[in-house]
Coordinates of C-alpha atoms and ligand atoms in Angstrom, one line a residue:
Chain A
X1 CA 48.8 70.9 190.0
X2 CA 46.0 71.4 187.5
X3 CA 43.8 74.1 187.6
X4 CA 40.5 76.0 185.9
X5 CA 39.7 79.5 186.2
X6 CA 36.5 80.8 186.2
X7 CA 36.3 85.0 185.4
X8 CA 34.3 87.8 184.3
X9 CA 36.8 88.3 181.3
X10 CA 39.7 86.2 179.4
X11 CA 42.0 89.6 180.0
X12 CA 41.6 88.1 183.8
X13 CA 42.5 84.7 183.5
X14 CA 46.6 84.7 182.6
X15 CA 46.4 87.4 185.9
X16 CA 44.3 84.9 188.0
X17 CA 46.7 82.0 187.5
X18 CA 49.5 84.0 188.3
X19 CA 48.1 84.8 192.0
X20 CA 47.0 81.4 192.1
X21 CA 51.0 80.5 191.0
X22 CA 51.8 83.1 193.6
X23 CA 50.0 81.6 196.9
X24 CA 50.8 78.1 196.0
X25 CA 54.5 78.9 195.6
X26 CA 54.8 76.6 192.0
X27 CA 53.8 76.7 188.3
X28 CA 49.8 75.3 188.0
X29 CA 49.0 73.8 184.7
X30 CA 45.6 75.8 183.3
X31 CA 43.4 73.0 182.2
X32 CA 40.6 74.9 181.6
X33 CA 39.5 78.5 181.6
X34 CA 35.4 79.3 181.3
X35 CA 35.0 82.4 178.9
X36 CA 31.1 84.3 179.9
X37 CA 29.0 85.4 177.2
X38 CA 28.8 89.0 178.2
X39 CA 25.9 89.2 180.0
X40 CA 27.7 89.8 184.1
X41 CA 26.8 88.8 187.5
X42 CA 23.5 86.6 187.3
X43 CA 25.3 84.5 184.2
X44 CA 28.2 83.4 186.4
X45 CA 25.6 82.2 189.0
X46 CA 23.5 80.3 186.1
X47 CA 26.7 78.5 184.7
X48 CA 28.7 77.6 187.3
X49 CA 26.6 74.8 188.1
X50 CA 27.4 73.3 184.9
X51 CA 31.0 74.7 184.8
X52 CA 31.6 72.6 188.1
X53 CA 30.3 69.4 186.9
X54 CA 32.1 69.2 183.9
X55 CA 34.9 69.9 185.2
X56 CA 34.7 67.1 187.7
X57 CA 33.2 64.7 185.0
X58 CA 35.2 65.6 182.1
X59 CA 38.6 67.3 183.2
X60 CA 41.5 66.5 185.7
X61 CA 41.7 69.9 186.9
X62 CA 42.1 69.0 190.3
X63 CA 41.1 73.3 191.6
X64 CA 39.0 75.8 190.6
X65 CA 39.8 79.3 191.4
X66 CA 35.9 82.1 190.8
X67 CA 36.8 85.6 190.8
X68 CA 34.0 88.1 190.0
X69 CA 33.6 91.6 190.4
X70 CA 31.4 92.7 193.4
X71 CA 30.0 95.8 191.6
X72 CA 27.6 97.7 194.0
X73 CA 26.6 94.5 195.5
X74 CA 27.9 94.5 199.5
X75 CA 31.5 93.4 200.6
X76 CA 31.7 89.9 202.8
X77 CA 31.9 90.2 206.4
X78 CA 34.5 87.8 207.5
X79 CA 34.0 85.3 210.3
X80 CA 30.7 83.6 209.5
X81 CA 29.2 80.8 210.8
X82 CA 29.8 78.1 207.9
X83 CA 26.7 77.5 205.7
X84 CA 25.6 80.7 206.3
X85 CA 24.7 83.7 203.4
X86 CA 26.6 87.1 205.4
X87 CA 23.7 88.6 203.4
X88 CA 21.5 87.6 200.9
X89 CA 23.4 89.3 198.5
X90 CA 26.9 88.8 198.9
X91 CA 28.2 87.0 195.7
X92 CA 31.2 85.8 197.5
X93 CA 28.6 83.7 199.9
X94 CA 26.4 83.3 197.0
X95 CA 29.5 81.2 194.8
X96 CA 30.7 79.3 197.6
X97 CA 27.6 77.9 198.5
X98 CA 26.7 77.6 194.4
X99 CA 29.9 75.5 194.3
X100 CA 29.1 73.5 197.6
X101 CA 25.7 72.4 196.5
X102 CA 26.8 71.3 192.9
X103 CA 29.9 69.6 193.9
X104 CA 27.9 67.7 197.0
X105 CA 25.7 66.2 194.3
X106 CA 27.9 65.2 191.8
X107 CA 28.8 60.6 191.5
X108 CA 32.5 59.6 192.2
X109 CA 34.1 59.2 189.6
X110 CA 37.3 56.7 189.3
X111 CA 40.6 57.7 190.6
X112 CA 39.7 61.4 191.3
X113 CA 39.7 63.3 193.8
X114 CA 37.5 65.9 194.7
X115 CA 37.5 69.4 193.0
X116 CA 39.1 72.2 195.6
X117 CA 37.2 75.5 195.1
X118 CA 38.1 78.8 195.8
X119 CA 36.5 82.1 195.5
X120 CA 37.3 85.7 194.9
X121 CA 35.5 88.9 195.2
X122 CA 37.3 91.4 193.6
X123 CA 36.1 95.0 195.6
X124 CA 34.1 96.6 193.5
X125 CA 36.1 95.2 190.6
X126 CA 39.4 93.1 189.8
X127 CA 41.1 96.6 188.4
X128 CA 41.0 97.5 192.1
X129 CA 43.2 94.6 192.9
X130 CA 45.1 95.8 189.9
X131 CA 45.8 99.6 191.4
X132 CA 47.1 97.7 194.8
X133 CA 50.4 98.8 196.3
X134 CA 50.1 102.2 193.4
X135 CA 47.2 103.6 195.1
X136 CA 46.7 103.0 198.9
X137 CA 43.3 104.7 198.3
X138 CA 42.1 102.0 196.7
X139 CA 41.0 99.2 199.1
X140 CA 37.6 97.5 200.7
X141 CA 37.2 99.7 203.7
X142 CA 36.9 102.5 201.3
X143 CA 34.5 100.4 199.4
X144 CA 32.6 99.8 202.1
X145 CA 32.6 103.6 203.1
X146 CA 31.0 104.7 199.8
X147 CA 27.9 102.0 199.8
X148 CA 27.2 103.2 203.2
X149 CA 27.1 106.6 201.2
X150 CA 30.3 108.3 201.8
X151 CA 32.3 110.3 198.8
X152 CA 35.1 108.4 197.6
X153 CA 38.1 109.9 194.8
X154 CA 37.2 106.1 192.9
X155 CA 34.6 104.5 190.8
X156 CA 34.6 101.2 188.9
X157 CA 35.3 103.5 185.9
X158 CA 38.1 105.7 186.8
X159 CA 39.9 102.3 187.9
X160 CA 39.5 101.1 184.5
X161 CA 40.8 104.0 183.2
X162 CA 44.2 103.9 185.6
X163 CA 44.7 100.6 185.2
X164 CA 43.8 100.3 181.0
X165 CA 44.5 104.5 180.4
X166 CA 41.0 104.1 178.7
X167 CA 37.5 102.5 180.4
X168 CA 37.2 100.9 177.0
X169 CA 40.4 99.0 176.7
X170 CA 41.0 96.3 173.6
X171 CA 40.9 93.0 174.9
X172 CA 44.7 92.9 173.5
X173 CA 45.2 96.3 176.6
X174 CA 43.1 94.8 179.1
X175 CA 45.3 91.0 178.7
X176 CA 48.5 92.7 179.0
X177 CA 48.1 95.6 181.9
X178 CA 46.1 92.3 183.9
X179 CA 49.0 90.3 183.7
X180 CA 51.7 92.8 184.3
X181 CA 49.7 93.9 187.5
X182 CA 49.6 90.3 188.6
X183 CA 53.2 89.8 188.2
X184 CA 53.8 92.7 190.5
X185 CA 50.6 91.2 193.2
X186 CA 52.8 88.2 193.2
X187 CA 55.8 89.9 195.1
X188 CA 53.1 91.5 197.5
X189 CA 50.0 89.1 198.6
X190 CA 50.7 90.9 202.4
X191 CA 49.3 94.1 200.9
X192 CA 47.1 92.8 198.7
X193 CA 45.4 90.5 201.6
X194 CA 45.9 93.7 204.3
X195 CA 44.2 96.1 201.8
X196 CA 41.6 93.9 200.5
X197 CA 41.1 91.3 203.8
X198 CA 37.6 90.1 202.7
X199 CA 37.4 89.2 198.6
X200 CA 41.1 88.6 198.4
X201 CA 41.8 87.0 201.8
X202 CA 39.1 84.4 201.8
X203 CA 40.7 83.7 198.5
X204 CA 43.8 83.2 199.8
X205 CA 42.8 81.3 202.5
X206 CA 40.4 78.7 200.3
X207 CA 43.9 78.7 197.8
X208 CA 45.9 77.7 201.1
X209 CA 43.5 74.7 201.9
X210 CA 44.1 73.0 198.9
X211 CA 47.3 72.4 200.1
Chain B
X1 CA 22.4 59.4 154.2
X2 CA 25.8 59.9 154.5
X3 CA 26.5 58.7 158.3
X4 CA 30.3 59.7 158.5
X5 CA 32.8 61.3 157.5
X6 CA 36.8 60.2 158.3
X7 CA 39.7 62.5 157.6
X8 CA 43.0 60.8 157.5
X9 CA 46.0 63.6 157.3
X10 CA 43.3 66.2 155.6
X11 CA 45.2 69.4 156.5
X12 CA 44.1 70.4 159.8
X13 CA 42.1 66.9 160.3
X14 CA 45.1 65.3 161.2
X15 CA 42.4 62.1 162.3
X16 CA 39.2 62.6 162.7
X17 CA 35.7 61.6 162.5
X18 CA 32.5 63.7 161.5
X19 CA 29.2 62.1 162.1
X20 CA 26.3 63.5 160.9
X21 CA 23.3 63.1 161.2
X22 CA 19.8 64.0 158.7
X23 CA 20.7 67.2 160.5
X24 CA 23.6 68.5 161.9
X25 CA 24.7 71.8 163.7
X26 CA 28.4 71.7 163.6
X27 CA 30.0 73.9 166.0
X28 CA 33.3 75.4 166.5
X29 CA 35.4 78.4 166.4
X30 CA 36.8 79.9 163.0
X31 CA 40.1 77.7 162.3
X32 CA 38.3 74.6 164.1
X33 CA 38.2 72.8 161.0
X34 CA 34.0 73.5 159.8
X35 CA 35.1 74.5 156.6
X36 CA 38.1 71.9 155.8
X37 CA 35.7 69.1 156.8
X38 CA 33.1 70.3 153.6
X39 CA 35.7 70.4 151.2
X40 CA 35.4 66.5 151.8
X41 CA 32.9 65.8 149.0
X42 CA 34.6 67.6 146.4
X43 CA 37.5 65.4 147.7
X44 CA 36.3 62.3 147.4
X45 CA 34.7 63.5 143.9
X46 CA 38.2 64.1 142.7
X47 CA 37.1 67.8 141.6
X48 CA 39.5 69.4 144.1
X49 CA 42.6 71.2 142.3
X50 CA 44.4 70.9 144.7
X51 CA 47.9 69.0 145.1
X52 CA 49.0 66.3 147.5
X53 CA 51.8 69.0 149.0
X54 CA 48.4 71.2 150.1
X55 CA 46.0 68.9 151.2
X56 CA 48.9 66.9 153.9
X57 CA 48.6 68.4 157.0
X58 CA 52.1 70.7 158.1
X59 CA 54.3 69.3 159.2
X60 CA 54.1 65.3 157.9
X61 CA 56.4 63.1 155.6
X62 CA 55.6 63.3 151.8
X63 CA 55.5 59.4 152.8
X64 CA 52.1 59.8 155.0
X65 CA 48.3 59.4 152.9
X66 CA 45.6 61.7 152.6
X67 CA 42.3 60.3 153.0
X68 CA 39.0 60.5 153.2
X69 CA 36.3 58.1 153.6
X70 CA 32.6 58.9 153.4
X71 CA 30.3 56.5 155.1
X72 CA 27.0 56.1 153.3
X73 CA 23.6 54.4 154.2
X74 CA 21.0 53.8 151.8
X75 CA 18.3 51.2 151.7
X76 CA 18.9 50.3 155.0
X77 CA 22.7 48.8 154.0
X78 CA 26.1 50.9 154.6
X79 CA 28.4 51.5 152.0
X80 CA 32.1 52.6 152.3
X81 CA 33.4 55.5 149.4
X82 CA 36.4 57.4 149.6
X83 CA 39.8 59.1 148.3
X84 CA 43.3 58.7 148.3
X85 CA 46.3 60.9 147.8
X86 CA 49.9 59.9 147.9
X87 CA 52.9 61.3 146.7
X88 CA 55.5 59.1 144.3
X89 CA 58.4 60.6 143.7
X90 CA 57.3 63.9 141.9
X91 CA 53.7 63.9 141.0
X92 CA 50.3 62.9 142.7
X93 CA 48.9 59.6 142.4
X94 CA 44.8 59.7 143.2
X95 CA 43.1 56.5 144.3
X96 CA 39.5 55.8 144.6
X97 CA 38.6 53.8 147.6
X98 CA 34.9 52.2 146.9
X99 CA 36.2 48.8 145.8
X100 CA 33.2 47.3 148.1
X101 CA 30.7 49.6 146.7
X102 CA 28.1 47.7 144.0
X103 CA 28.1 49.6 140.6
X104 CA 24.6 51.1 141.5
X105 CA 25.1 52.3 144.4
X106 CA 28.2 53.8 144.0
X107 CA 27.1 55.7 140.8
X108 CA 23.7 57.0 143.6
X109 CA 26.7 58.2 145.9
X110 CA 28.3 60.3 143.5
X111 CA 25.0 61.8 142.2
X112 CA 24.2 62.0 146.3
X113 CA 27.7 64.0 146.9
X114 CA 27.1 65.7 143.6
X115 CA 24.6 67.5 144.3
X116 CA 26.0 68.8 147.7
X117 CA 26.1 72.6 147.8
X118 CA 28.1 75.1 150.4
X119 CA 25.3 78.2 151.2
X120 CA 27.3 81.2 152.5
X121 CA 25.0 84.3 151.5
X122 CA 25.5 87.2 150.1
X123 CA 23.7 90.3 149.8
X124 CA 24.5 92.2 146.7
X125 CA 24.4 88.4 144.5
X126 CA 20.8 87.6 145.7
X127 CA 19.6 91.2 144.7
X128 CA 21.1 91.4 141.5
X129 CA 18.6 90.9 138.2
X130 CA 19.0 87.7 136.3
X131 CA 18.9 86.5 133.0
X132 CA 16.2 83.8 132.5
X133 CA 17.4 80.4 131.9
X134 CA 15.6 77.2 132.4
X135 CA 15.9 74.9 135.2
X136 CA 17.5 77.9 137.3
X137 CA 19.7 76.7 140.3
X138 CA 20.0 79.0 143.7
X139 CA 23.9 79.7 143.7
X140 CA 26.3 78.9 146.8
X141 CA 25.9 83.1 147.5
X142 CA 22.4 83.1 146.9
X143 CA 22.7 84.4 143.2
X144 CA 19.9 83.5 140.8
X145 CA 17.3 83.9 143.4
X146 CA 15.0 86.1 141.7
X147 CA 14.8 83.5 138.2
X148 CA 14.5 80.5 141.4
X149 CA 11.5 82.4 142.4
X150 CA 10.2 83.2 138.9
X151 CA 10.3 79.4 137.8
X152 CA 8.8 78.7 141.3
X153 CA 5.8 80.6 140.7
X154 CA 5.6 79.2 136.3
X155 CA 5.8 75.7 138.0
X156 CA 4.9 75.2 141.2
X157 CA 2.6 78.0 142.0
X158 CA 1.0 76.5 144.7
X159 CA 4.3 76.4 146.5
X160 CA 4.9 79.9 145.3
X161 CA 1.7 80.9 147.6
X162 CA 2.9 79.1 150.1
X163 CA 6.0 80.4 150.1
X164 CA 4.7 83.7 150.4
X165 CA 2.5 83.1 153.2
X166 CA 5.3 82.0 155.5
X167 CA 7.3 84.9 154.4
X168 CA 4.6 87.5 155.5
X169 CA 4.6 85.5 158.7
X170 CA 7.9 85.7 159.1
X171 CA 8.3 90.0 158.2
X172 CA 5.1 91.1 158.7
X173 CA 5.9 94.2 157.2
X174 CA 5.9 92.6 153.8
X175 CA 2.9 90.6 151.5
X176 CA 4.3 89.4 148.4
X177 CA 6.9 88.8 146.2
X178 CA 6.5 90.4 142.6
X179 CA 8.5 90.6 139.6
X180 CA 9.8 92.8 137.4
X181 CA 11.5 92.9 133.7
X182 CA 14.7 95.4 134.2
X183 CA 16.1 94.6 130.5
X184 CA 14.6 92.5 128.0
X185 CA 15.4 88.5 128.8
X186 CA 16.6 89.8 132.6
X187 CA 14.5 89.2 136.3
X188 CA 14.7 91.1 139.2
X189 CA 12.4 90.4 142.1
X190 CA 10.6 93.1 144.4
X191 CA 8.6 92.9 147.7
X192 CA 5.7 94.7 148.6
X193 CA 5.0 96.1 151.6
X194 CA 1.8 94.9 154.1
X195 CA 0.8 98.2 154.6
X196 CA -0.1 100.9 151.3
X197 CA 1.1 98.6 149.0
X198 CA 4.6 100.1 148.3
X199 CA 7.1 98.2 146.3
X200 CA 10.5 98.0 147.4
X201 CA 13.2 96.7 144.8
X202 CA 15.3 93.9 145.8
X203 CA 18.4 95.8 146.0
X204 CA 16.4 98.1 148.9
X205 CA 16.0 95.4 151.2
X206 CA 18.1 94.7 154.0
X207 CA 20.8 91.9 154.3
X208 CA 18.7 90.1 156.8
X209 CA 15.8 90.3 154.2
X210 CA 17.4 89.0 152.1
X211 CA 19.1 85.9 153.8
X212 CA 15.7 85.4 155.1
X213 CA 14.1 85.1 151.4
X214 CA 17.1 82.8 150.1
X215 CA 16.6 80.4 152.9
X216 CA 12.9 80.2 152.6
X217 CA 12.7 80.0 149.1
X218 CA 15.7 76.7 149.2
X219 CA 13.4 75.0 152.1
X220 CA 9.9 75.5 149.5
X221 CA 11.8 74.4 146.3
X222 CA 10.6 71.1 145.0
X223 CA 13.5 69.5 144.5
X224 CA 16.2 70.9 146.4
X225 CA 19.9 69.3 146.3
X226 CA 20.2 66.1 148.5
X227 CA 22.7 67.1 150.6
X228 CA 23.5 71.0 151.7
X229 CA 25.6 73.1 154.2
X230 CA 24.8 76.2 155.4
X231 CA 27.4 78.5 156.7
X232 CA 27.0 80.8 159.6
X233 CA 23.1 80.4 158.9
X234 CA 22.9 83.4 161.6
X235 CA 25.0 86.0 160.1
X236 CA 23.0 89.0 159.2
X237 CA 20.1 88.0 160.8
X238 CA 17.5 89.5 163.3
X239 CA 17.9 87.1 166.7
X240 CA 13.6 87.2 166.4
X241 CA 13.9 85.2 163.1
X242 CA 16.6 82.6 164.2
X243 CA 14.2 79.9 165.2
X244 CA 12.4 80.2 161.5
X245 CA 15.5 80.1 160.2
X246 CA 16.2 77.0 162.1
X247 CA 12.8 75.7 161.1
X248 CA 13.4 76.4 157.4
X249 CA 16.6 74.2 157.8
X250 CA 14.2 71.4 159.9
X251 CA 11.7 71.7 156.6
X252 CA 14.5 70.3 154.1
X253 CA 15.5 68.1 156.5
X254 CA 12.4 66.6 157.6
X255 CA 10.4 67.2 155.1
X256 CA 7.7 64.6 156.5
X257 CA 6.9 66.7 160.0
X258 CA 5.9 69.8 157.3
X259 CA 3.3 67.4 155.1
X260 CA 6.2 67.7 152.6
X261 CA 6.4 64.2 150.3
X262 CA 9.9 64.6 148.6
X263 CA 13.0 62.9 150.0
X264 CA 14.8 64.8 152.7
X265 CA 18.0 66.7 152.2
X266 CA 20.8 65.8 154.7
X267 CA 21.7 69.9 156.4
X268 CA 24.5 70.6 157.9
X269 CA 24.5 73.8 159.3
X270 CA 28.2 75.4 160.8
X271 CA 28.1 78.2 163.9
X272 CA 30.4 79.9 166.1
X273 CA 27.1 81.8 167.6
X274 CA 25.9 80.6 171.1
X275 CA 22.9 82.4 170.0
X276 CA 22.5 79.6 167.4
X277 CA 22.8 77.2 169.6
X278 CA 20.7 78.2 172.3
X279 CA 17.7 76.9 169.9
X280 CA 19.4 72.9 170.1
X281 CA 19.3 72.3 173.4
X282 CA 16.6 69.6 173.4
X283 CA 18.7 67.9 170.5
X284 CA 22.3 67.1 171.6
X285 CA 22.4 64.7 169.1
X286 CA 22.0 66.7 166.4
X287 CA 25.2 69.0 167.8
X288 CA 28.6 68.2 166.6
X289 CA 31.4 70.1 168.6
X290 CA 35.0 70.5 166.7
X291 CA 37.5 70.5 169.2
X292 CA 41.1 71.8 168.5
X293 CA 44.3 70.2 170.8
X294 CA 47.7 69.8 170.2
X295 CA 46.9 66.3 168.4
X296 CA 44.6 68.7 165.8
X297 CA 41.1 68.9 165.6
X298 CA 38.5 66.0 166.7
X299 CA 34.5 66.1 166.1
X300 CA 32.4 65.5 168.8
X301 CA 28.6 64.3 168.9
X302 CA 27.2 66.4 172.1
X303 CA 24.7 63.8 172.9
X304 CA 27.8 61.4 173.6
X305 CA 29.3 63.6 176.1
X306 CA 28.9 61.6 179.8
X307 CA 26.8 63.3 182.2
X308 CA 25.4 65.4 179.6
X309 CA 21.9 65.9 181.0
X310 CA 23.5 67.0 184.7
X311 CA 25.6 69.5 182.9
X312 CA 23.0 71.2 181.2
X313 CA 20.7 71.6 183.8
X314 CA 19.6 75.3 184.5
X315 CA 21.6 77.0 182.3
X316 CA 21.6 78.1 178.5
X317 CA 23.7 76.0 176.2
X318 CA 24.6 78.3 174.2
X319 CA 26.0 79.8 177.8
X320 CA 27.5 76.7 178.4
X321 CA 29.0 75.9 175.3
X322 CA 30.8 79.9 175.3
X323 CA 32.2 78.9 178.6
X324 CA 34.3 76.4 176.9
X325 CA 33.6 73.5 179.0
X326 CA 32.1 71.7 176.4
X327 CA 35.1 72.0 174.3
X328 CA 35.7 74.1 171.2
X329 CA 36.1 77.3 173.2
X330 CA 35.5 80.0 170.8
X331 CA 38.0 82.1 169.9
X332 CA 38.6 85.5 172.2
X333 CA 35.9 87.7 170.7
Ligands
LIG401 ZN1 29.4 86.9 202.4

């Protein structure tokens, strides 16, 4: 199977495609893997309109797997009527419907099929999927503690700097600790999903659809 | 105008095509090829040193060509030039391809590709004082500039003004380009500043100053070489001054839009900066995209891509292009 990957950073991609490797059970062939000027959250929104499109109009990637961080922005509440924003904010509701509306409007093109999506909110960034089965601290109900304003031992930073050793890793660090973390995630999706039900689970599930 | 180049077996162009246009923005990562593909006039001209052994691309048979074949149109008819290299035995045998090519107009295509020069500025060279020759030429770093600007002003003073009126538009915080004598037979040049008049000596100024002031002064000369290449025309400069920069380029290139009556000069500018592009969007055509893949590296004219219009809908093109969808990802920063 053929497949892009859409992240925050190239360090995330190789780690992205392993999970993706991971759910599906076999090898996917990376067709094509988006790089972001730095710039964060609103640029993903902006381009992955186009991103979508030409991937359907100029690729045979047959999935596309988003993964962004969800910063301080709130954690999706599972079981939500379909079409519907959990809250205006949620990037995870935000991408999917992003992705819906741009692949709904896009002409047939001969002898493809259409382009599976799935999408990823990594809660409050991917490095906390990194620390999983490590740190049983780390995980979205914690997460969702501290935005409701209750002290937490974590920050986006100090998960940088256990998963890099610094919070201003070398792309070269940041590549390598990503994809040995993933490699690790790939022997333990239970705990990942049980830890992190919401971003990573709905992940999982969209990955499971596609087959 | 040349229309397009082909590479056959040209080191990293294993086969590929370059159109171009009057001007081009060719973009790519470092390694894509930009820089191979302007070695192509000298090619043809037969003024490369190099041998046959450096030019194949890695990997081929000593049996296999090199090529290159420059596609030219002038007077409203298209003329094929080009050059050969293949290997026999032990030495290099060099072939001219223009056997269709009248007399005339081949002799105007070599004067054309001749004249082509590779821009890649540099500081220190366009600071440093001059001697004064006649008939001074800008050099590929920008050296020379201040006798450029000094025969400017003896000949074409009226362009010199000019020149110096869209410089003060561009910095503000400068008025006027003066001149000074360092050594007897030697030119340096100065700027002076808007406000109290203070001089500040060329080797003062900033790098982006100074990129600024070579690129202005090659888009007001009066006879500028017919066809140029700028490399990285955004290194070293402030992001406010990246669209004069661009119109600087447009003024060689169109020199009819800027009540300019010489003959245009073919640009081809080469980026890796999405800030660069940004500035393109309403011109695909004039955007060439190098692509590298297993098969080596191809040349792309944006406006060709299908669905291009959908695609760039809503979002920055420099964005766009970063992503990598467009092909040519850039290389990990
Ligand atoms: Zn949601």
């Amino acid at each position: 199977m053929k497949i892009a990957v859409v992240s925050e950073s190239p360090a995330d991609e190789a780690a992205i495609k392993i999970l993706v490797d991971a759910i599906i059970g076999h090898e996917t062939e990376l067709v094509s893997a988006s790089r972001l000027r730095p710039g964060g959250w609103p640029q993903v929104l902006n381009l992955l309109p186009s991103i979508a499109k030409a991937l359907h109009y100029h690729t045979d990637a047959e999935g596309v797997a988003v993964v962004v961080d969800s910063d301080s922005s709130p954690v999706h509440l599972l079981d939500q009527p379909a079409n519907e924003n959990c809250d205006s904010e949620c990037r995870l509701c935000l991408l999917r419907n992003c992705l819906g509306n741009s692949l709904l409007r896009v002409s047939p093109v001969p002898n493809r099929a259409s382009l599976r999506t799935a999408v990823g909110l990594a809660v409050p960034s991917i490095e906390a999927w990194y620390r999983c089965g490590l740190d049983l601290h780390v995980n979205e109900a914690r997460w969702t503690g501290k935005l409701s304003g209750e002290r937490i031992n974590y920050s986006k930073r100090s998960l940088k700097v256990d998963v890099y050793g610094s919070d201003q890793p070398s792309l070269q660090a940041e590549t390598t600790a990503a994809v040995e973390a993933a490699r690790r995630l790939a022997h333990n999706m239970d705990q990942l999903s049980q830890l992190f039900p919401s971003g990573f689970g709905c992940f999982l599930t969209d990955i499971r659809n596609w087959l | 105008m040349i229309k397009s180049v082909h590479f056959q077996n040209f080191r990293a162009l294993r086969s590929a095509t370059l159109p171009l246009e009057r001007f081009t923005l060719l973009v790519g990562p470092n390694g894509s090829g930009k820089s191979t593909a302007m070695q192509a006039f000298s090619f043809v001209l037969g003024r490369s040193s190099f041998s046959f052994q450096e030019w194949l691309t890695v990997g081929l048979e000593r049996s296999e060509v090199v090529a290159v074949r420059v596609t030219w149109v002038e007077d409203g008819q298209e003329f094929t030039t080009g050059g050969e290299l293949r290997s026999s035995s032990s030495f290099t045998v060099r072939e001219e391809l223009n056997t269709d090519t009248p007399p005339f107009y081949a002799g105007k295509l070599r004067d054309y590709l001749s004249s082509f020069r590779v821009f890649s500025f540099d500081a220190k060279a366009i600071a440093a004082a001059v001697e004064t020759t006649p008939n001074p030429q800008l050099g590929e770093d920008g050296s020379n500039l201040a006798a450029v600007l000094d025969a400017l002003r003896d000949s074409h003073p009226e362009r010199f003004e000019e020149l110096n009126r869209e410089f003060n538009r561009w910095l503000p915080e400068f008025d006027r380009i003066l001149f000074e004598t360092p050594t007897k037979g030697r030119k340096s040049f100065l700027v002076r500043m808007a406000i109290g008049h203070h001089r500040l000596r060329a080797s003062e100024l900033s790098q982006g100053v100074l990129f600024a002031l070579a690129f202005l002064t090659l888009a007001y000369l009066p006879n500028p070489p017919s066809i140029v290449c700028f490399e990285e025309p955004d290194r070293g400069i402030h992001p406010r001054l990246l669209m004069d920069i661009r119109d600087a380029m447009y003024r060689l290139a169109f020199p009819e839009n800027y009540g300019e009556k010489r003959e245009p000069v073919q640009v081809i500018a080469t980026t890796h900066s999405p800030y660069l592009l940004d500035l393109y969007k309403e011109h695909p055509e004039q955007i060439v995209i190098a692509h590298k893949d297993k098969q080596g590296v191809h040349f792309e004219r944006l406006s060709e891509k299908p669905h291009l219009n959908e695609i760039l809908e809503g979002a920055p093109l420099g964005d766009i292009w970063f992503s990598g969808i467009l092909g040519g990802v850039p290389a990990t920063p």
